[in-house]
Short mmCIF file of C-alpha atoms in Angstrom, two decimals:
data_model
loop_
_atom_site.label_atom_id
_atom_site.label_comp_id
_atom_site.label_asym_id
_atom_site.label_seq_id
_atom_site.Cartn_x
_atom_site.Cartn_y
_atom_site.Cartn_z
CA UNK L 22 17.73 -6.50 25.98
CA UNK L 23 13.80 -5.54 27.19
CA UNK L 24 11.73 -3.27 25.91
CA UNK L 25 12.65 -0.82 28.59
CA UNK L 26 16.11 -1.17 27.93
CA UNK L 27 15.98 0.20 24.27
CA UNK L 28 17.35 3.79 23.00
CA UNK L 29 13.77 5.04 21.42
CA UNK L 30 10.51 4.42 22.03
CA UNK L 31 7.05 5.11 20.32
CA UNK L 32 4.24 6.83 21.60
CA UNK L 33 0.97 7.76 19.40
CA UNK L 34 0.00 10.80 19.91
CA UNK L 35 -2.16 13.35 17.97
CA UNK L 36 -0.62 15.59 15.44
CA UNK L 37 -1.16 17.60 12.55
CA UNK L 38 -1.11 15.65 9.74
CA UNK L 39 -2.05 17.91 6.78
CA UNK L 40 -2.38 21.84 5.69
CA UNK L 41 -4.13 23.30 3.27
CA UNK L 42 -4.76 26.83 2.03
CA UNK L 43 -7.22 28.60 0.12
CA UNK L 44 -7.95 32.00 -1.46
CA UNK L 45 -10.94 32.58 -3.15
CA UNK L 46 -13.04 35.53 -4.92
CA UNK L 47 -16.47 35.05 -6.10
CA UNK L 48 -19.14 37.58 -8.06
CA UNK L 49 -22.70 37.62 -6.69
CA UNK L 50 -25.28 39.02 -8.59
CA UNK L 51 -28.33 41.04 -6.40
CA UNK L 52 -31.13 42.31 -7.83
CA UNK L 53 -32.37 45.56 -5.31
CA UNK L 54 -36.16 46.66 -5.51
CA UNK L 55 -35.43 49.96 -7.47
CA UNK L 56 -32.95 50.83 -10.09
CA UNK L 57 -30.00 51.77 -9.06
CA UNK L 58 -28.45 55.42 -9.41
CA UNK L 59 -25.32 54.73 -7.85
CA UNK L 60 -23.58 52.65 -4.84
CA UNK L 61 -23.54 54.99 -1.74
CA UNK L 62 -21.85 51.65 -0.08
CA UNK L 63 -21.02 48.08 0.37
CA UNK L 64 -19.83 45.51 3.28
CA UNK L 65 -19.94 41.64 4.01
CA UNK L 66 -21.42 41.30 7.83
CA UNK L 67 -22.35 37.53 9.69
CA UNK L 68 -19.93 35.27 8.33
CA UNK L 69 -20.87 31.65 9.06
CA UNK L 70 -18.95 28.49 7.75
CA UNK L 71 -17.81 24.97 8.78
CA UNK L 72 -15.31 22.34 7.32
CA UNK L 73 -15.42 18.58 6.97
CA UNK L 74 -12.90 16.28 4.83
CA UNK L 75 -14.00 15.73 1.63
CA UNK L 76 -11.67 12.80 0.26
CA UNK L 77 -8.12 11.59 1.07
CA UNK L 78 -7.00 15.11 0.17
CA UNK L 79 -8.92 18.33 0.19
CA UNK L 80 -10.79 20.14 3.40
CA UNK L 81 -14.52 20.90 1.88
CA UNK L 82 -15.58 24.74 3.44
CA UNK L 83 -18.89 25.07 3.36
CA UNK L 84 -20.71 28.59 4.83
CA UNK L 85 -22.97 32.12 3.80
CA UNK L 86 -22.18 35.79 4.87
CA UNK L 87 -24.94 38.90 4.11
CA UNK L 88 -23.94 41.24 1.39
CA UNK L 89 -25.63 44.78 2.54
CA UNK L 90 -25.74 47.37 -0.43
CA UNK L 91 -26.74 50.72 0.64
CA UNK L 92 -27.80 52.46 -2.84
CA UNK L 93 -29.61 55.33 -4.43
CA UNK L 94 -32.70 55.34 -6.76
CA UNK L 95 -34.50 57.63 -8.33
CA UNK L 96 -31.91 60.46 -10.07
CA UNK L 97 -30.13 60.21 -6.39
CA UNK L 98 -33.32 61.53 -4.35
CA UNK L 99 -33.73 58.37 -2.11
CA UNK L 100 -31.71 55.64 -1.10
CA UNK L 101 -32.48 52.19 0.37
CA UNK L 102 -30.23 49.68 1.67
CA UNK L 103 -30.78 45.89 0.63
CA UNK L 104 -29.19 42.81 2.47
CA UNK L 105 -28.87 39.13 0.69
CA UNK L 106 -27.40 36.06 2.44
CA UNK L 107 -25.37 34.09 0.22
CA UNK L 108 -23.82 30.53 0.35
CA UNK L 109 -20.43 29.00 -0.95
CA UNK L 110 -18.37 26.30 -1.24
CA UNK L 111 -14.74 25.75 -1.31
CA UNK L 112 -12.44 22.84 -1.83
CA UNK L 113 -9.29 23.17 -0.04
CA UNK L 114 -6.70 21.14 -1.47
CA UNK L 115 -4.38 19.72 1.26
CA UNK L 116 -0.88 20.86 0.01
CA UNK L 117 0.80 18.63 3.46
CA UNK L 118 -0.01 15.43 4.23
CA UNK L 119 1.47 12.87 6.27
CA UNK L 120 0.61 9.43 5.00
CA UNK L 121 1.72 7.89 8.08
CA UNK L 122 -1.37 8.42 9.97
CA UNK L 123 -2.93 5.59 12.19
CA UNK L 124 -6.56 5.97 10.89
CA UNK L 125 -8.83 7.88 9.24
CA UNK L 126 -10.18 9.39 11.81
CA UNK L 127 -9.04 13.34 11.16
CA UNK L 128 -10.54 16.58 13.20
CA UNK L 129 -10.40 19.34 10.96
CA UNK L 130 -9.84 22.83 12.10
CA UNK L 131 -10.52 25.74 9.69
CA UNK L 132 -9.32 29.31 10.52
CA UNK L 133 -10.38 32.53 8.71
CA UNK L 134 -7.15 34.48 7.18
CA UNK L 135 -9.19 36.74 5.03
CA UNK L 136 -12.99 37.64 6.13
CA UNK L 137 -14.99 38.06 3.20
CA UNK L 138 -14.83 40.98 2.34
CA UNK L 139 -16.09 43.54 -0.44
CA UNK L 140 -13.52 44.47 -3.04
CA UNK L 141 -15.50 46.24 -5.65
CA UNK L 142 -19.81 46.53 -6.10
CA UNK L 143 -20.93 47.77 -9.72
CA UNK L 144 -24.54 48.88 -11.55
CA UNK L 145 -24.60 46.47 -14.48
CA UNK L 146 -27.19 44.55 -17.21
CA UNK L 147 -28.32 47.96 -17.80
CA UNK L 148 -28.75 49.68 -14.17
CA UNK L 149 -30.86 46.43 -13.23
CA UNK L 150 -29.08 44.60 -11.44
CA UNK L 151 -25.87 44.90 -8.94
CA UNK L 152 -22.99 43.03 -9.37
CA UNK L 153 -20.88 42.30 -5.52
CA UNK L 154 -16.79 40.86 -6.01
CA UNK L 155 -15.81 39.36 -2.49
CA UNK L 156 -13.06 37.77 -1.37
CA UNK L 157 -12.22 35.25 1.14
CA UNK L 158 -9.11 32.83 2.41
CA UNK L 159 -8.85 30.28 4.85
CA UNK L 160 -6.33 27.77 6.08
CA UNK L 161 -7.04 24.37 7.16
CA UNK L 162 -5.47 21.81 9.10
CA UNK L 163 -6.21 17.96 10.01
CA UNK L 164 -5.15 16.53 13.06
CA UNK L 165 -4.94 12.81 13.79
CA UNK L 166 -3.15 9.82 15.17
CA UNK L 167 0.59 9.36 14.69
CA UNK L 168 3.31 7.66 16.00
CA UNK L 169 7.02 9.09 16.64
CA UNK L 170 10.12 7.70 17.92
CA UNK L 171 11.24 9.71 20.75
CA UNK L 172 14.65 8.82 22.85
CA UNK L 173 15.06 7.86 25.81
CA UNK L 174 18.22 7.73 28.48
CA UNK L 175 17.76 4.52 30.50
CA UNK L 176 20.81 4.97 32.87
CA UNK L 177 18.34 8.07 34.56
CA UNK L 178 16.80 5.92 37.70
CA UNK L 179 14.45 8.47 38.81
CA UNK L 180 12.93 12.06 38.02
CA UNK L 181 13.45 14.81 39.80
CA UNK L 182 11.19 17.96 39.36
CA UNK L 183 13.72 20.01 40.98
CA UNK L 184 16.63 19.08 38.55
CA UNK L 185 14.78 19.94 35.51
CA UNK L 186 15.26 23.58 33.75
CA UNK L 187 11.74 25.43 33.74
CA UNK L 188 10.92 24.99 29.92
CA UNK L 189 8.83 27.87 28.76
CA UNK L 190 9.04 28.41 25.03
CA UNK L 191 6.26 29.85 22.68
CA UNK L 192 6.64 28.51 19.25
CA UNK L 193 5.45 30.66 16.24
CA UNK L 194 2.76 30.33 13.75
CA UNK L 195 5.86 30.52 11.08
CA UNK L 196 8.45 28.01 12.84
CA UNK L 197 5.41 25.63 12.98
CA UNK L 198 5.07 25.78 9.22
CA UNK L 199 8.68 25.05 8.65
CA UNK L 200 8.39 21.98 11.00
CA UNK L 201 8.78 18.99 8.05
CA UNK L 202 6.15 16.09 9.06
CA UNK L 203 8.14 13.61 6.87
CA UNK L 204 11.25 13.73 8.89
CA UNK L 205 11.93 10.08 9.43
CA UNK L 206 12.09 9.43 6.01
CA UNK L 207 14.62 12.02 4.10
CA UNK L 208 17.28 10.35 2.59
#
């Protein structure tokens, strides 16, 4: 029997190989020029990160965003808005992963669930300073080279385009993360 002759065959191909996801919250501390009489307001603007694998199993998220307190001073008489950009670092912790990879050679894509955003900004150490809760969450994925076993008929002598159906199926973000990546070996 040849090669061509056989029921499966392999082809490499490139494949997602392992999710992660993350949610984070984190307190900054900003100190404005004047002390604060109360927060008039509060948001998280210019969001900037990027993602790189970190070891064998966790995504490493590294990126700022501006914090932009608007704020009065002075017995609530004037008010002043202050901006500060701040940095962070997550570890995402790859919760699938296919060990059957080729290589080590992974792209990693990073996608935004949850924009930092501003869930609560308080006056503390005694009306000096201004204390900013965000919170953030991404998901990650790593793609990279795989093989699968995919069958094949060898009785079919030729392809015709006008035999075949017209295959056009959208797949959803869900029925993608039900898709199990170690299918080949369950028992």
């Amino acid at each position: 029997m040849s090669f061509l002759e056989k029921e499966y065959r392999e082809i490499i191909t490139k494949a997602v190989c392992g999710k992660g996801r993350k949610f984070s919250q984190a307190t900054h501390s900003v100190t404005p020029s004047h002390r604060p009489s109360s927060i008039l307001g509060c948001w998280v603007i210019n969001h900037l990160y990027n993602a790189k694998i970190k070891s064998k199993d966790t995504v490493e998220i590294n990126g700022s965003y501006e914090i932009n307190i608007w704020y009065s001073y002075n017995d609530n008489t004037k008010t002043e808005a202050i901006t500060e950009r701040v940095t962070y670092s997550d570890k995402v912790p790859l919760s699938v992963k296919d060990e059957n990879c080729l290589n080590d050679d992974f792209d990693v894509i990073a996608k935004v669930i949850q924009q930092p955003n501003c869930l609560n900004c308080t006056i503390e150490n005694k009306g000096h300073k201004i204390a900013v809760e965000i919170e953030r969450e991404f998901i990650v994925q790593i793609i990279g080279d795989t093989k699968i076993a995919v069958r094949v008929d060898p009785k079919r002598e030729h392809i015709d385009d006008d035999d075949d159906e017209v295959w056009d199926v959208e797949l959803t973000d869900d029925e993608l993360e039900e898709v199990e990546p170690d299918f080949l070996n369950k028992d």
